[in-house]
CSV table of C-alpha atoms in Angstrom, one decimal:
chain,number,residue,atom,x,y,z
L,1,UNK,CA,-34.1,-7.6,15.9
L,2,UNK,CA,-33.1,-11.1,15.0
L,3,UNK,CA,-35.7,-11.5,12.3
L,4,UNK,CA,-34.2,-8.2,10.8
L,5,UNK,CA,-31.0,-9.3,10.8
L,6,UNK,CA,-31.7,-12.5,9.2
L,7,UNK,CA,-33.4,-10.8,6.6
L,8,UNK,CA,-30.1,-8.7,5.9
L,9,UNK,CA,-28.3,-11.8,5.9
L,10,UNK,CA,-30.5,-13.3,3.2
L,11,UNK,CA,-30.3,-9.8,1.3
L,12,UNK,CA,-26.2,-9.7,1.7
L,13,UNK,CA,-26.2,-13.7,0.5
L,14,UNK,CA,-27.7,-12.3,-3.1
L,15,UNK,CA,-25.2,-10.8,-4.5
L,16,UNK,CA,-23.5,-12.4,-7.3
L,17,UNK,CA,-25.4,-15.7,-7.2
L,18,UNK,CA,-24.7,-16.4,-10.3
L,19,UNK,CA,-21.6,-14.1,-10.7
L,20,UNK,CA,-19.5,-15.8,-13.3
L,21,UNK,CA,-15.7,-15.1,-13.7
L,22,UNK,CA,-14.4,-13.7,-17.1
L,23,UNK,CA,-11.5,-16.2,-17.0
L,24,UNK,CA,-9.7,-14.6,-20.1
L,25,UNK,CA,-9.6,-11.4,-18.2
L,26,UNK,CA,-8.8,-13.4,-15.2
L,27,UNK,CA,-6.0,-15.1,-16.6
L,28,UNK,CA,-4.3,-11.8,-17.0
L,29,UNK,CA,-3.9,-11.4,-13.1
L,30,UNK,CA,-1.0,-14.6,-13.4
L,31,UNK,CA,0.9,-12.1,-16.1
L,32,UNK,CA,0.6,-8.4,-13.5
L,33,UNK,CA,2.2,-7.1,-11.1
L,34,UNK,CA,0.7,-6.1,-8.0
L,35,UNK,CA,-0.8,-2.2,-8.4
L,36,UNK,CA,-0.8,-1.7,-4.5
L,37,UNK,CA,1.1,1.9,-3.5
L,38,UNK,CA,4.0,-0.2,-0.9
L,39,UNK,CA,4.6,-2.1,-4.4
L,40,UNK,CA,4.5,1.0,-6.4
L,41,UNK,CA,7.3,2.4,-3.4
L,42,UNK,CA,9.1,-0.8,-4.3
L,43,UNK,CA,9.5,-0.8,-7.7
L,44,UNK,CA,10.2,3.5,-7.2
L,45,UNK,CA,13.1,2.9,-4.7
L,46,UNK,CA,14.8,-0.2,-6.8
L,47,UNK,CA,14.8,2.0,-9.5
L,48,UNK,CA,16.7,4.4,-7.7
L,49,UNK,CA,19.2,1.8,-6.7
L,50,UNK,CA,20.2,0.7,-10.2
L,51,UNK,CA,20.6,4.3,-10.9
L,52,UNK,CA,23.0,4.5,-7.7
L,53,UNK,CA,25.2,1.2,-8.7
L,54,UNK,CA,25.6,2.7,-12.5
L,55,UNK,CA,26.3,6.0,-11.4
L,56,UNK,CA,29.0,4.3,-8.4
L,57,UNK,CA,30.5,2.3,-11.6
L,58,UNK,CA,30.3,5.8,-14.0
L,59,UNK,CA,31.9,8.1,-11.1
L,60,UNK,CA,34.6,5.2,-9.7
L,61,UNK,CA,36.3,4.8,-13.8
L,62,UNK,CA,36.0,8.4,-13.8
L,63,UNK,CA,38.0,9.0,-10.8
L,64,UNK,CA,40.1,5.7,-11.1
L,65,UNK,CA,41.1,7.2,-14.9
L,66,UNK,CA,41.6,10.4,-13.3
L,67,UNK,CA,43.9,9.7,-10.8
L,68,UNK,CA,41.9,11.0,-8.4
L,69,UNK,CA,42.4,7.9,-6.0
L,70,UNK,CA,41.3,9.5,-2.7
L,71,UNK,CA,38.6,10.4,-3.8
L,72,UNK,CA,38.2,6.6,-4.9
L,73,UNK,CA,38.9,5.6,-2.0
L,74,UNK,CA,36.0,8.0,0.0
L,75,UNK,CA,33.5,6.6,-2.6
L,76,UNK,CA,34.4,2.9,-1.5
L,77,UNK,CA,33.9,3.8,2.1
L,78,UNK,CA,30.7,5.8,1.6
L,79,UNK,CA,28.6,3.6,-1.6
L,80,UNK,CA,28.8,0.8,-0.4
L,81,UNK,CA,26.6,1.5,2.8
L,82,UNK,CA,24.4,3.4,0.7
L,83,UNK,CA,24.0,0.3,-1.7
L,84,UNK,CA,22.7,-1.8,1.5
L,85,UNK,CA,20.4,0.6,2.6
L,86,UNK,CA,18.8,0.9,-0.2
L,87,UNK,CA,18.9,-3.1,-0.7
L,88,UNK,CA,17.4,-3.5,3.0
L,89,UNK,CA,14.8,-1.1,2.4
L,90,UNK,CA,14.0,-3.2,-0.9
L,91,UNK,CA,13.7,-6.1,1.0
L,92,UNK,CA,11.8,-4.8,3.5
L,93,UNK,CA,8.8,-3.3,1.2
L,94,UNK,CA,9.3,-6.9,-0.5
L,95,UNK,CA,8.4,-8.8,2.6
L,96,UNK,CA,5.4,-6.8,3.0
L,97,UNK,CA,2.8,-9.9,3.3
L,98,UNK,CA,-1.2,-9.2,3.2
L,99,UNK,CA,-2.2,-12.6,4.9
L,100,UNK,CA,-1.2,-11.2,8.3
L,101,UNK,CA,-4.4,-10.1,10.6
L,102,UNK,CA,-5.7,-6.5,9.5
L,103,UNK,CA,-4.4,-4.6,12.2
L,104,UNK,CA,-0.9,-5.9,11.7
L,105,UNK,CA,-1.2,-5.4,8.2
L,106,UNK,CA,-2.0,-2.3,8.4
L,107,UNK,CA,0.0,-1.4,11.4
L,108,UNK,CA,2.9,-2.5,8.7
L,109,UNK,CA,1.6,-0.8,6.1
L,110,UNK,CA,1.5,2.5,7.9
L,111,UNK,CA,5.1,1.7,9.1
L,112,UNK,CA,6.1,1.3,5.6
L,113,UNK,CA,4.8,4.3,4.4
L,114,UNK,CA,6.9,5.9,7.3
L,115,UNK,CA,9.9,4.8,6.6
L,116,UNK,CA,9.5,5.8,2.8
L,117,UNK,CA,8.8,9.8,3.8
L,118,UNK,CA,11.7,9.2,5.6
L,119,UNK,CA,13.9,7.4,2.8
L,120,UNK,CA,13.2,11.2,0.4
L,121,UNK,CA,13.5,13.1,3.7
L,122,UNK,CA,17.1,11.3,4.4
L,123,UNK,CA,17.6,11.6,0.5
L,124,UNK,CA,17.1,15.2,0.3
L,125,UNK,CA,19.3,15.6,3.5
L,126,UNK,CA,22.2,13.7,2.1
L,127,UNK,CA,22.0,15.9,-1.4
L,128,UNK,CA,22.3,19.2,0.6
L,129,UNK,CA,25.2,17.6,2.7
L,130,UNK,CA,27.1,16.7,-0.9
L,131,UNK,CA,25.7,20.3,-2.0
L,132,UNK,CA,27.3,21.4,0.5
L,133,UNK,CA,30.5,19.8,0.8
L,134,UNK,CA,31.1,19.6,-3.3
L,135,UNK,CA,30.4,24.0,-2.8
L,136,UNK,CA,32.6,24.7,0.0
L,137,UNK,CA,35.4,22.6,-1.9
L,138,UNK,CA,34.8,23.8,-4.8
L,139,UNK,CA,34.2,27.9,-3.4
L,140,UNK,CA,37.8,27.7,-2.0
L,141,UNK,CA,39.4,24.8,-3.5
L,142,UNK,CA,41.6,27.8,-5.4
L,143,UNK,CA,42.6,29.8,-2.7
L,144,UNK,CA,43.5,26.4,-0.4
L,145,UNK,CA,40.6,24.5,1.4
L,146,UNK,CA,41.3,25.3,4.9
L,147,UNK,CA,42.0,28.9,4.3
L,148,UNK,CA,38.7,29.9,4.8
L,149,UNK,CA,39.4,32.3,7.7
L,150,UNK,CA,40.6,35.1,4.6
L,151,UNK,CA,37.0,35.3,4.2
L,152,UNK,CA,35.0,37.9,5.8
L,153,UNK,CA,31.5,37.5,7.7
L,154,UNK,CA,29.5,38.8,5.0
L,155,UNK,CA,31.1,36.4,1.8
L,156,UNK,CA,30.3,33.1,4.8
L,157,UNK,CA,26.6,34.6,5.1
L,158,UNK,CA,26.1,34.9,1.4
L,159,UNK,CA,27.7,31.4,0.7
L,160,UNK,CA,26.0,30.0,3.7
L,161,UNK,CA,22.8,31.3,2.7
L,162,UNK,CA,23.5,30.3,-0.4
L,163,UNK,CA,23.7,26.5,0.4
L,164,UNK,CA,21.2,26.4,3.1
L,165,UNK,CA,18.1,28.0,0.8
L,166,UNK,CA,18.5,25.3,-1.8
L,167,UNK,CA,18.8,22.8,0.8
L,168,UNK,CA,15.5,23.8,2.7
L,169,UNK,CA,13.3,23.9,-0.6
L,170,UNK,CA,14.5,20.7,-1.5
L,171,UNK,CA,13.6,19.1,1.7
L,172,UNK,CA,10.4,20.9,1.9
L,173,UNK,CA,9.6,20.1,-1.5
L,174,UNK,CA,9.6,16.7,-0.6
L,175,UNK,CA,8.0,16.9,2.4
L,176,UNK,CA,4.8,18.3,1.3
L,177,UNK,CA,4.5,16.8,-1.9
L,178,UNK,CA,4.9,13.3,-0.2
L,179,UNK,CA,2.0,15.0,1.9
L,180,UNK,CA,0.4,16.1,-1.1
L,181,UNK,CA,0.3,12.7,-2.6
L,182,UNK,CA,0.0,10.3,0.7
L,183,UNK,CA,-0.9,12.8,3.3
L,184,UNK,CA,-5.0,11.3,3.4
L,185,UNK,CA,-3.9,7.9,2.6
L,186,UNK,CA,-1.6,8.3,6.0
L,187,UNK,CA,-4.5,9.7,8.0
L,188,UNK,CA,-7.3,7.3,6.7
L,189,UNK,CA,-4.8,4.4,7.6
L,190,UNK,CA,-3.9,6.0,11.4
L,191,UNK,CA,-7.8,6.1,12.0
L,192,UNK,CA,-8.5,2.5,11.2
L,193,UNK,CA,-5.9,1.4,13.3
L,194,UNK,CA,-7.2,3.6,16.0
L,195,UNK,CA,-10.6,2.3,15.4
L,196,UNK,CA,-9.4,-1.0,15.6
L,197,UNK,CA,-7.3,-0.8,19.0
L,198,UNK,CA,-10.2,1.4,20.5
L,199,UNK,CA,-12.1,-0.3,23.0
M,1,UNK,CA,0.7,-23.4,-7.8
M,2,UNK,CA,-0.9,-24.4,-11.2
M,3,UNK,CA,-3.0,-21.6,-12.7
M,4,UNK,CA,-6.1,-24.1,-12.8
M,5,UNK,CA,-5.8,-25.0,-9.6
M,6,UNK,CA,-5.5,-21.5,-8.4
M,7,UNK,CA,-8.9,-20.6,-10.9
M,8,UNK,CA,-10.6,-23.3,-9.0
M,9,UNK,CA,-9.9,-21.9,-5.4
M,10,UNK,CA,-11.1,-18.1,-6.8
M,11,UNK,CA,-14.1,-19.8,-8.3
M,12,UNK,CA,-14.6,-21.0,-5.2
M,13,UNK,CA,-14.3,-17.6,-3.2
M,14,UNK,CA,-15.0,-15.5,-5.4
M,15,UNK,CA,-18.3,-13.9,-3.6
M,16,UNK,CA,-16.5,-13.2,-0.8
M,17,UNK,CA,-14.0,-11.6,-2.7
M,18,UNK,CA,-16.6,-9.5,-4.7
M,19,UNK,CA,-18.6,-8.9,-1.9
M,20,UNK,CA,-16.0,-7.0,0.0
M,21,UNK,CA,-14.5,-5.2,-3.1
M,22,UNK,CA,-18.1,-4.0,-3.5
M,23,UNK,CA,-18.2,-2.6,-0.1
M,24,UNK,CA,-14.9,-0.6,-0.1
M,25,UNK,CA,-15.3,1.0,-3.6
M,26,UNK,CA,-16.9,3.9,-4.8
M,27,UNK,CA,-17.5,2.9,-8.4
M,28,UNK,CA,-17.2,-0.4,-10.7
M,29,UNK,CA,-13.6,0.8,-12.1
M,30,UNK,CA,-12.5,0.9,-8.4
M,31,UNK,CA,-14.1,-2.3,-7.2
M,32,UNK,CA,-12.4,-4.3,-10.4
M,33,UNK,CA,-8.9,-3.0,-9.7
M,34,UNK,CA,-9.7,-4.1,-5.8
M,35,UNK,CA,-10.7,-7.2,-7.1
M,36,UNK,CA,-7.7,-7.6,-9.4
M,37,UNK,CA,-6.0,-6.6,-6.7
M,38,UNK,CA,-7.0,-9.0,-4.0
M,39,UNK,CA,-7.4,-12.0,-6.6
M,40,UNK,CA,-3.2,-11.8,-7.3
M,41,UNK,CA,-2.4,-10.9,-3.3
M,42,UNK,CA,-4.3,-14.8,-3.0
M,43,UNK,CA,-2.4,-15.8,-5.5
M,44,UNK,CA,1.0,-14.5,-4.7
M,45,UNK,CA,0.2,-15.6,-1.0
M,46,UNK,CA,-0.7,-19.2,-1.9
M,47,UNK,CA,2.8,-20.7,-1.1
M,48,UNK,CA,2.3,-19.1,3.1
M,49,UNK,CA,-1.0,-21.2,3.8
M,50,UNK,CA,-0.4,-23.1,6.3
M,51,UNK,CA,-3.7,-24.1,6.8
M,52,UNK,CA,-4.2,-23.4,10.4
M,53,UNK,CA,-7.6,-21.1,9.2
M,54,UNK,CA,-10.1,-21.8,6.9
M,55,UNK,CA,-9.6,-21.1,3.0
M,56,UNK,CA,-12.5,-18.9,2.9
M,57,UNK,CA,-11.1,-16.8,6.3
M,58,UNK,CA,-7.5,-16.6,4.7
M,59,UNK,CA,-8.8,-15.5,1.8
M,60,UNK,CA,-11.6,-13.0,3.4
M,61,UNK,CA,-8.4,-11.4,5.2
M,62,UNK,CA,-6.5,-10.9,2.1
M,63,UNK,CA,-9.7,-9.2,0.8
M,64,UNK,CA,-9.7,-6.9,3.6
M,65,UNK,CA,-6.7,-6.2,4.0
M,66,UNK,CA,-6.6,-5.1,0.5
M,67,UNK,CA,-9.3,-3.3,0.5
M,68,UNK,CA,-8.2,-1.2,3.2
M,69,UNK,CA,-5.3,-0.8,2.5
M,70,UNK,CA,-5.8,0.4,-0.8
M,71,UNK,CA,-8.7,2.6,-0.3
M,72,UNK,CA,-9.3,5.8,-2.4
M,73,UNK,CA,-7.2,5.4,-5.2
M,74,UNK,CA,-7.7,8.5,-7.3
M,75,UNK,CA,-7.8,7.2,-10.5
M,76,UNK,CA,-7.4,3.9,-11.9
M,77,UNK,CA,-3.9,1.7,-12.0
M,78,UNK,CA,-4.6,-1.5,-13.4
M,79,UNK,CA,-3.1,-1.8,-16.4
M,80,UNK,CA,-4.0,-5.6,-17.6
M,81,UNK,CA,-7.6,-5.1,-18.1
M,82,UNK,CA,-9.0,-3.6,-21.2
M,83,UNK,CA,-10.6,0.0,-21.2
M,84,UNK,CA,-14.1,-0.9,-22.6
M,85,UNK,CA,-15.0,-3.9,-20.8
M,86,UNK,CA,-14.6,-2.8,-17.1
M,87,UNK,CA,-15.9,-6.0,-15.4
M,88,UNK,CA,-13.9,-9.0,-15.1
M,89,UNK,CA,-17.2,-10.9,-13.8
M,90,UNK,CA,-20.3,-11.5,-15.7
M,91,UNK,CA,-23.2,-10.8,-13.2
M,92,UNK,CA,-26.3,-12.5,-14.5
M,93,UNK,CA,-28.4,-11.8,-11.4
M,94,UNK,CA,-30.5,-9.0,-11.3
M,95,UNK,CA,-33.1,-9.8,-9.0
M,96,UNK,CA,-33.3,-7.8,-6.0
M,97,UNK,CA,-30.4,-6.0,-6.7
M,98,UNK,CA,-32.5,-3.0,-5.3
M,99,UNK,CA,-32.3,-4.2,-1.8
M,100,UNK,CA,-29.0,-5.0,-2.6
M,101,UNK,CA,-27.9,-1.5,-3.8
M,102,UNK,CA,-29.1,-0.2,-0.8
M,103,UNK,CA,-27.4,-2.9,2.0
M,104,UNK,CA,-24.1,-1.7,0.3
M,105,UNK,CA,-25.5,1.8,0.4
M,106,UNK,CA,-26.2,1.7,4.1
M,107,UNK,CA,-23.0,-0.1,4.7
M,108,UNK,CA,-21.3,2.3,3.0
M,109,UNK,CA,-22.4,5.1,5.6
M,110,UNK,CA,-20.4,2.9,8.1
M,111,UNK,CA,-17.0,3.7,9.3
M,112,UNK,CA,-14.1,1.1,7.5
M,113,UNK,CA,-13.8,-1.2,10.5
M,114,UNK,CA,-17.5,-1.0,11.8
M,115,UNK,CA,-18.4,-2.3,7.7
M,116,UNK,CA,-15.8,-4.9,7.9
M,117,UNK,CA,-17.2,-6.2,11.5
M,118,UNK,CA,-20.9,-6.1,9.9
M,119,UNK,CA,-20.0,-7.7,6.6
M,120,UNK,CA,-18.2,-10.4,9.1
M,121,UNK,CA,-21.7,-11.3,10.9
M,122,UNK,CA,-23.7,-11.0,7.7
M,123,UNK,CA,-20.8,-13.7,6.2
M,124,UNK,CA,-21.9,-15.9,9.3
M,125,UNK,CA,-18.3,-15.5,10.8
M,126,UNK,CA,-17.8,-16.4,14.4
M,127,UNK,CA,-16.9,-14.1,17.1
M,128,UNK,CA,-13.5,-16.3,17.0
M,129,UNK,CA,-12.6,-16.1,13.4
M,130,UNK,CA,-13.8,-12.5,13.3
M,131,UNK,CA,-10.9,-12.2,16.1
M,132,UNK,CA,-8.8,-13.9,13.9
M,133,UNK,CA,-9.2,-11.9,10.4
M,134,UNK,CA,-9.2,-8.6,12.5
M,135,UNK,CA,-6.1,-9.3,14.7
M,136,UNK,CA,-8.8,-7.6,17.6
M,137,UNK,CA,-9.5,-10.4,20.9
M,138,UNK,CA,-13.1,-11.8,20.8
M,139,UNK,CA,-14.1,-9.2,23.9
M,140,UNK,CA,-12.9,-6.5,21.6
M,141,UNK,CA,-15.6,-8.1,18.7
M,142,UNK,CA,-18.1,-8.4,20.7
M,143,UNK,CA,-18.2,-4.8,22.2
M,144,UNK,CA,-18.0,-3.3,18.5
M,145,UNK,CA,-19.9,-5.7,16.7
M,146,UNK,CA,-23.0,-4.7,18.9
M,147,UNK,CA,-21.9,-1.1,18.5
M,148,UNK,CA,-21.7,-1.4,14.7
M,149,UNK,CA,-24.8,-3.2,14.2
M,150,UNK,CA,-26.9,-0.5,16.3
M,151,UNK,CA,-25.4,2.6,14.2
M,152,UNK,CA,-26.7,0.3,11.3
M,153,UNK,CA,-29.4,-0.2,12.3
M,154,UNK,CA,-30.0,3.3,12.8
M,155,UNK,CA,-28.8,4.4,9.1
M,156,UNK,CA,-31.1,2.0,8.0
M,157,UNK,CA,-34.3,3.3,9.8
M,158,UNK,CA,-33.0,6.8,8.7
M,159,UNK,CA,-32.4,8.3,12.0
C-alpha cells in the first residue's frame, strides 16, 4: 500500500516538470476581467442599475415637465430604495472573495447564486405589480379610479385574468430559464457541499 | 502589486495551479480558461494575504476554489487568449505522460471533493493544511481521505 502510493506520488510530481509559462499570453491576465458566472451576475445586475438611474432621470423630467408632480413625488419615495438594492446586491457579488476555505467559498457561492434567482424572481414580481397597477389606472382612469364597482363580475374576471396570465409567464419564464441555464450548476454546487459536511 | 513580482510568485506555483486545472477539466480549452481563471483570482487576491498560511496553500485554495466553482462551463469564455494557440504554457515534458494521462484519468472517476482530498496527499499536504484549504476539521480529513484513497485505489485495480 505505501509503496503504491509513493509511486503515485512520484507519477502525480511529473507533470509539467518543465512546464514553461507563455508570459505574453500571461501578461494578458493583468488586462481581463474575471470570466467566473458570480462576476458575469455582477457585471449583468450593474448593467441593469445604470439602466434604472437613466430611466429614474428620463421618467422624473418627463413627469417634472409634465406637471405631473405626484406622480414625482411617488417616484422619489419608491427609486430611491430600488437604487440601493440594487447597489447592495452589487456590492455583495463584489465582495465575493475566493481565498476563503472551499466550503465557505462555495457555501457563498451557492448563496449568491440564490439570491440572484431571487433578484429576476422579485424583478418579474415587481413588473406584474406596475403591470398591474399602470392597467387598473389606466382601465378606469376615464370612468374615475375608484368607480370600479360599475363594473360587472365578468369585465373584473376578464381584466383580472388579463393581468394575472402575463404576470405568471413572465415569472415562470424566468424561473425555468434561470433553471435552464444554472439549474446543474446549482445541484453540482449543493452536492459538494454536502460531500464536504458529510461525515 | 508589480506585474513582475506577481509573474515570479505564478512561476513559482504554477504546477500546482496546472495540476489542479488539469484535474477539474474535461479538455485543454477548459483547463486554460481555469487556469486563466485561477491565475487572476491570485492575482486579484494578492492585497488579502496575510500570510498566516503558506504561499503555496493560499494559492492551492484559490485553485480549488476556482475550479469548483467554475466547473462545467459549456463552452469557452475567455476572451484574452487567442483562438489558435490554446495553451498559455509550453509543456516540454513528454516522458511518462502515459502514466500521467491515466493518474488524471483515474482521478477523474473520483467524486469533486474525494479528487481534491487525493490530489492534497499526493501534493504532500498535511492532514492540518488539508483542514485548512477544505474549511473540513482534521477528523473530518482523515475519515475521507482513507475513504477516498480506497475508492482509488479500487478504480485503479479496475474493480
Amino acid at each position: 500500500m505505501e509503496n503504491s502510493e509513493q509511486s503515485l506520488k512520484d507519477i502525480w510530481k511529473k507533470p509539467g516538470s518543465k512546464l514553461e509559462l507563455s508570459y505574453e499570453k500571461l501578461n494578458k491576465v493583468f488586462d481581463s476581467y474575471s470570466n467566473s458566472l458570480i462576476e458575469k451576475f455582477r457585471r449583468n445586475i450593474v448593467v441593469e442599475h445604470y439602466i434604472n438611474i437613466i430611466t429614474f432621470i428620463l421618467i422624473s423630467i418627463f413627469l417634472i415637465v409634465g406637471e405631473e408632480y405626484l406622480w414625482f413625488y411617488l417616484m422619489l419615495v419608491v427609486f430611491p430604495p430600488f437604487l440601493i438594492y440594487y447597489q447592495i446586491t452589487i456590492n455583495r457579488l463584489k465582495n465575493h472573495e475566493t481565498n476563503q476555505n472551499t466550503l465557505e467559498y462555495l457555501k457563498s457561492t451557492y448563496r449568491l447564486f440564490q439570491r440572484f434567482f431571487d433578484h429576476y424572481r422579485l424583478l418579474s414580481v415587481l413588473a406584474g405589480l406596475v403591470g398591474f397597477f399602470y392597467g387598473t389606472f389606466a382601465f378606469w382612469s376615464d370612468e374615475g379610479f375608484l368607480s370600479v364597482g360599475s363594473h360587472t363580475l365578468g369585465e373584473w374576471a376578464i381584466y383580472i385574468l388579463s393581468i394575472s396570465i402575463p404576470l405568471i409567464m413572465i415569472f415562470l419564464f424566468f424561473h425555468f430559464y434561470l433553471k435552464w441555464m444554472y439549474g446543474d450548476k446549482l445541484r453540482t454546487l449543493k452536492q459538494i457541499i454536502a460531500e464536504l459536511e458529510s461525515d | 502589486m508589480q506585474n513582475k513580482e506577481f509573474v515570479e510568485i505564478l512561476e513559482e506555483n504554477k504546477q500546482i495551479i496546472y495540476k489542479i486545472c488539469r484535474a477539474y477539466s474535461k479538455d485543454e480549452w477548459e483547463m486554460e480558461d481555469l487556469f486563466q481563471e485561477a491565475s487572476y483570482q491570485v492575482w486579484k487576491s494578492m492585497k488579502n494575504f496575510e500570510g498566516r498560511s503558506k504561499l503555496s496553500t493560499w494559492i492551492y485554495r484559490i485553485t480549488l476554489n476556482v475550479c469548483l466553482g467554475e466547473l462545467n462551463k459549456s463552452k469557452r469564455k475567455i476572451q484574452t487568449t487567442q483562438i489558435d494557440n490554446p495553451n498559455i504554457w509550453v509543456d516540454e515534458s513528454n516522458n511518462d505522460e502515459e502514466q500521467v494521462a491515466m493518474l488524471y484519468a483515474a482521478l477523474k472517476k473520483l467524486s469533486k471533493t474525494d479528487r481534491a482530498l487525493i490530489m492534497l496527499f499526493l501534493d504532500d499536504k498535511s492532514y492540518k493544511e488539508m483542514a485548512e484549504i477544505l474549511g473540513i476539521s482534521t477528523s473530518h480529513v482523515g475519515v475521507k481521505l482513507l475513504r477516498a484513497k480506497k475508492e482509488l485505489k479500487r478504480i485503479i485495480d479496475g474493480k
